[in-house]
Short mmCIF file of C-alpha atoms in Angstrom, two decimals:
data_model
loop_
_atom_site.label_atom_id
_atom_site.label_comp_id
_atom_site.label_asym_id
_atom_site.label_seq_id
_atom_site.Cartn_x
_atom_site.Cartn_y
_atom_site.Cartn_z
CA GLU H 26 -79.04 -292.22 -74.53
CA ASP H 27 -79.19 -290.43 -77.58
CA GLN H 28 -74.94 -289.22 -78.09
CA VAL H 29 -73.18 -286.57 -80.69
CA THR H 30 -69.30 -286.88 -81.17
CA GLN H 31 -67.60 -284.10 -83.03
CA SER H 32 -64.45 -284.29 -84.52
CA PRO H 33 -61.22 -283.21 -84.51
CA GLU H 34 -61.70 -281.10 -80.84
CA ALA H 35 -59.26 -277.98 -82.36
CA LEU H 36 -58.29 -277.55 -86.51
CA ARG H 37 -56.28 -275.17 -87.83
CA LEU H 38 -56.42 -274.03 -91.77
CA GLN H 39 -54.86 -271.73 -93.69
CA GLU H 40 -57.20 -268.39 -94.92
CA GLY H 41 -58.69 -270.83 -98.09
CA GLU H 42 -57.79 -274.36 -96.74
CA SER H 43 -60.68 -276.66 -97.25
CA SER H 44 -61.89 -278.57 -94.64
CA SER H 45 -65.01 -280.61 -93.40
CA LEU H 46 -65.68 -281.37 -89.44
CA ASN H 47 -67.60 -284.35 -88.78
CA CYS H 48 -70.62 -284.48 -86.42
CA SER H 49 -71.55 -288.26 -85.82
CA TYR H 50 -74.99 -289.30 -84.35
CA THR H 51 -76.34 -291.78 -83.04
CA VAL H 52 -79.73 -291.58 -81.60
CA SER H 53 -83.35 -293.40 -81.26
CA GLY H 54 -84.38 -291.77 -84.00
CA LEU H 55 -83.20 -288.83 -86.37
CA ARG H 56 -85.66 -285.46 -86.54
CA GLY H 57 -83.69 -283.34 -87.14
CA LEU H 58 -79.95 -282.65 -86.39
CA PHE H 59 -78.88 -278.80 -86.86
CA TRP H 60 -75.58 -276.71 -86.84
CA TYR H 61 -74.50 -273.41 -85.20
CA ARG H 62 -71.34 -271.56 -85.44
CA GLN H 63 -70.71 -269.51 -81.98
CA ASP H 64 -68.05 -267.35 -81.46
CA PRO H 65 -65.85 -266.71 -76.81
CA GLY H 66 -67.97 -265.28 -74.92
CA LYS H 67 -71.48 -265.33 -77.03
CA GLY H 68 -74.12 -267.43 -77.66
CA PRO H 69 -74.97 -270.82 -80.41
CA GLU H 70 -75.46 -268.65 -83.50
CA PHE H 71 -77.45 -270.87 -86.00
CA LEU H 72 -76.26 -272.32 -89.11
CA PHE H 73 -78.57 -275.62 -90.64
CA THR H 74 -80.76 -277.80 -90.42
CA LEU H 75 -81.04 -280.45 -91.96
CA TYR H 76 -83.50 -283.65 -91.68
CA SER H 77 -83.29 -286.94 -93.55
CA ALA H 78 -80.56 -288.29 -95.43
CA GLY H 79 -79.09 -286.79 -97.92
CA GLU H 80 -79.09 -283.36 -97.95
CA GLU H 81 -77.30 -280.40 -98.33
CA LYS H 82 -78.22 -276.77 -97.64
CA GLU H 83 -75.33 -274.10 -98.20
CA LYS H 84 -74.55 -270.64 -96.25
CA GLU H 85 -71.18 -268.17 -98.21
CA ARG H 86 -68.52 -270.86 -97.72
CA LEU H 87 -70.08 -273.56 -95.96
CA LYS H 88 -72.46 -276.49 -96.46
CA ALA H 89 -73.31 -278.63 -93.66
CA THR H 90 -74.54 -282.51 -95.61
CA LEU H 91 -76.11 -285.47 -93.82
CA THR H 92 -76.06 -289.57 -94.34
CA LYS H 93 -77.47 -291.25 -92.02
CA LYS H 94 -74.74 -292.21 -89.07
CA GLU H 95 -73.06 -287.99 -89.95
CA SER H 96 -73.13 -285.00 -91.28
CA PHE H 97 -69.83 -283.10 -92.42
CA LEU H 98 -69.26 -279.43 -92.48
CA HIS H 99 -67.35 -278.47 -95.29
CA ILE H 100 -66.12 -274.91 -94.94
CA THR H 101 -64.37 -274.10 -98.72
CA ALA H 102 -61.90 -271.35 -99.21
CA PRO H 103 -61.91 -270.26 -95.40
CA LYS H 104 -61.21 -267.26 -94.21
CA PRO H 105 -60.26 -265.48 -90.95
CA GLU H 106 -63.20 -264.28 -89.63
CA ASP H 107 -64.25 -268.78 -90.00
CA SER H 108 -62.77 -268.74 -86.52
CA ALA H 109 -65.67 -270.22 -84.20
CA THR H 110 -66.06 -273.11 -82.75
CA TYR H 111 -68.55 -274.95 -84.25
CA LEU H 112 -71.45 -277.13 -82.83
CA CYS H 113 -73.79 -279.90 -84.17
CA ALA H 114 -77.08 -281.32 -82.38
CA VAL H 115 -80.02 -283.07 -82.57
CA PRO H 116 -83.06 -283.28 -80.23
CA SER H 117 -83.74 -284.97 -76.89
CA TYR H 118 -87.03 -287.00 -77.43
CA SER H 119 -88.67 -288.33 -74.64
CA GLY H 120 -92.01 -290.15 -76.26
CA GLY H 121 -93.66 -287.64 -74.88
CA GLY H 122 -92.29 -284.40 -76.89
CA ALA H 123 -89.34 -282.85 -77.73
CA ASP H 124 -86.88 -281.61 -74.79
CA GLY H 125 -83.99 -279.40 -76.28
CA LEU H 126 -80.92 -279.91 -78.22
CA THR H 127 -77.99 -282.90 -77.61
CA PHE H 128 -75.38 -281.21 -78.17
CA GLY H 129 -71.27 -282.58 -79.11
CA LYS H 130 -68.52 -280.52 -77.36
CA GLY H 131 -67.26 -278.79 -80.46
CA THR H 132 -64.96 -278.36 -83.03
CA HIS H 133 -63.05 -274.82 -83.14
CA LEU H 134 -62.00 -273.74 -86.28
CA ILE H 135 -59.14 -271.02 -86.11
CA ILE H 136 -57.81 -269.95 -89.80
CA GLN H 137 -54.72 -268.76 -89.75
CA PRO H 138 -54.27 -264.97 -92.21
CA SER R 12 -88.77 -260.78 -86.43
CA GLN R 13 -88.30 -262.94 -82.95
CA THR R 14 -85.62 -261.84 -80.50
CA ILE R 15 -84.12 -262.85 -76.96
CA HIS R 16 -83.06 -260.86 -74.40
CA GLN R 17 -81.39 -262.14 -71.47
CA TRP R 18 -79.62 -260.40 -68.48
CA PRO R 19 -76.81 -259.90 -66.94
CA ALA R 20 -74.01 -260.73 -69.21
CA THR R 21 -71.34 -261.01 -66.70
CA LEU R 22 -71.83 -261.70 -63.16
CA VAL R 23 -69.20 -262.52 -59.50
CA GLN R 24 -71.87 -264.10 -56.91
CA PRO R 25 -70.14 -264.64 -53.41
CA VAL R 26 -70.95 -268.40 -52.14
CA GLY R 27 -74.23 -268.31 -50.15
CA SER R 28 -75.97 -266.00 -52.58
CA PRO R 29 -79.30 -265.84 -54.89
CA LEU R 30 -79.46 -266.04 -58.17
CA SER R 31 -82.03 -264.83 -60.60
CA LEU R 32 -80.78 -264.80 -64.04
CA GLU R 33 -83.97 -263.64 -66.31
CA CYS R 34 -85.11 -264.36 -70.02
CA THR R 35 -87.15 -262.66 -72.38
CA VAL R 36 -88.02 -263.56 -75.44
CA GLU R 37 -90.22 -261.29 -78.02
CA GLY R 38 -92.03 -261.72 -81.47
CA THR R 39 -93.67 -265.31 -81.18
CA SER R 40 -96.21 -266.15 -78.67
CA ASN R 41 -96.08 -269.76 -77.01
CA PRO R 42 -92.51 -270.60 -76.88
CA ASN R 43 -90.64 -273.09 -76.23
CA LEU R 44 -88.08 -272.02 -73.88
CA TYR R 45 -84.66 -273.15 -72.47
CA TRP R 46 -82.08 -272.71 -69.60
CA TYR R 47 -78.38 -274.00 -71.45
CA ARG R 48 -75.50 -274.23 -68.94
CA GLN R 49 -72.09 -274.61 -70.85
CA ALA R 50 -68.65 -274.90 -69.16
CA ALA R 51 -65.32 -276.08 -71.10
CA GLY R 52 -65.02 -279.47 -71.81
CA ARG R 53 -68.85 -280.56 -71.67
CA GLY R 54 -70.47 -278.84 -73.58
CA LEU R 55 -73.59 -277.05 -73.61
CA GLN R 56 -76.38 -279.63 -70.25
CA LEU R 57 -79.82 -278.43 -71.06
CA LEU R 58 -80.73 -277.78 -67.14
CA PHE R 59 -84.94 -277.15 -67.44
CA TYR R 60 -87.54 -277.05 -70.53
CA SER R 61 -91.37 -275.57 -70.53
CA VAL R 62 -93.37 -275.69 -73.33
CA GLY R 63 -95.65 -273.06 -70.88
CA ILE R 64 -96.44 -270.96 -68.53
CA GLY R 65 -96.34 -272.53 -65.04
CA GLN R 66 -95.16 -276.24 -66.99
CA ILE R 67 -91.05 -276.52 -66.06
CA SER R 68 -89.53 -280.02 -66.93
CA SER R 69 -85.68 -280.23 -65.12
CA GLU R 70 -83.28 -282.23 -67.06
CA VAL R 71 -80.60 -283.05 -64.19
CA PRO R 72 -81.00 -282.78 -60.05
CA GLN R 73 -78.76 -279.64 -59.22
CA ASN R 74 -78.65 -276.54 -56.97
CA LEU R 75 -81.54 -273.97 -59.33
CA SER R 76 -85.07 -273.87 -60.60
CA ALA R 77 -86.47 -272.13 -62.95
CA SER R 78 -89.65 -271.02 -63.65
CA ARG R 79 -91.81 -269.84 -66.21
CA PRO R 80 -93.88 -266.87 -65.34
CA GLN R 81 -95.45 -265.08 -68.44
CA ASP R 82 -95.40 -266.67 -72.09
CA ARG R 83 -92.59 -265.06 -73.07
CA GLN R 84 -90.20 -265.00 -69.71
CA PHE R 85 -88.04 -267.36 -68.80
CA ILE R 86 -86.27 -267.25 -65.26
CA LEU R 87 -83.33 -269.18 -63.61
CA SER R 88 -83.14 -269.12 -59.81
CA SER R 89 -80.88 -270.36 -56.71
CA LYS R 90 -81.90 -270.15 -53.74
CA LYS R 91 -77.87 -270.75 -52.08
CA LEU R 92 -74.92 -270.80 -54.85
CA LEU R 93 -72.07 -272.80 -54.96
CA LEU R 94 -68.78 -272.59 -56.24
CA SER R 95 -69.84 -275.26 -58.91
CA ASP R 96 -72.74 -273.15 -60.54
CA SER R 97 -70.13 -271.15 -61.86
CA GLY R 98 -70.14 -271.39 -65.92
CA PHE R 99 -71.66 -270.13 -68.52
CA TYR R 100 -75.80 -269.85 -68.58
CA LEU R 101 -77.75 -269.88 -71.58
CA CYS R 102 -81.28 -269.38 -72.67
CA ALA R 103 -83.14 -270.22 -75.65
CA TRP R 104 -86.54 -270.76 -77.28
CA SER R 105 -87.79 -272.72 -80.23
CA VAL R 106 -90.76 -272.68 -82.28
CA GLY R 107 -91.76 -276.83 -81.51
CA GLY R 108 -90.30 -279.36 -79.99
CA LEU R 109 -88.18 -280.38 -83.40
CA THR R 110 -86.99 -277.52 -84.37
CA GLU R 111 -83.87 -274.96 -84.60
CA ALA R 112 -83.35 -273.19 -81.30
CA PHE R 113 -82.55 -269.30 -80.82
CA PHE R 114 -79.96 -268.41 -78.18
CA GLY R 115 -79.66 -265.88 -76.12
CA GLN R 116 -75.93 -264.02 -75.51
CA GLY R 117 -75.82 -265.66 -72.05
CA THR R 118 -74.71 -265.21 -68.93
CA ARG R 119 -71.02 -265.49 -67.79
CA LEU R 120 -71.88 -266.44 -63.69
CA THR R 121 -68.80 -266.78 -61.83
CA VAL R 122 -69.50 -267.96 -58.14
CA VAL R 123 -66.66 -267.06 -55.72
#
């Protein structure tokens, strides 16, 4: 069974203080890894897709990286508006077709001004 | 561009009452459609997915059912709600099974 574990569960940073969020996964064969941002009371917003080890994607202050066992979401000089829960997910694959995504529980990030 | 609509945004229902949540997607054809539930401390749990009209797969046994009467319409239903059905329900779509999914804004269901 595919498993996705995110750490830390919660992270509080000062504005401008860079850090990284971790997503480790156990899958039978990696077919992609996805990062999402979720604001309170809203649906998850897609950020990045990573398909192979060594791949990197960037968007504003966020950079996602992927190794064979884990992914990192690096946040550089964050601003209060970066406060959100960040989720990572992998495709669930039964052999007969992909069956949705398996999500981690997320990292709740708070950026204090 | 593609958009996904999900309604209502919030719903308070008594135990034993029926449920119908609707989701529609615009701007794409033959999407994969999904229903997830998000409970505090448990993350997102896949409930149902559909790869085409009338094709529904269930991930976990539960008090809920899903239907896909049209290509871009996905409905989540229950005949009799339980307290344990309370949660945040999310509809999502994807182009294929191994690509990123895009989510609606969710329905907060409270069963009282």
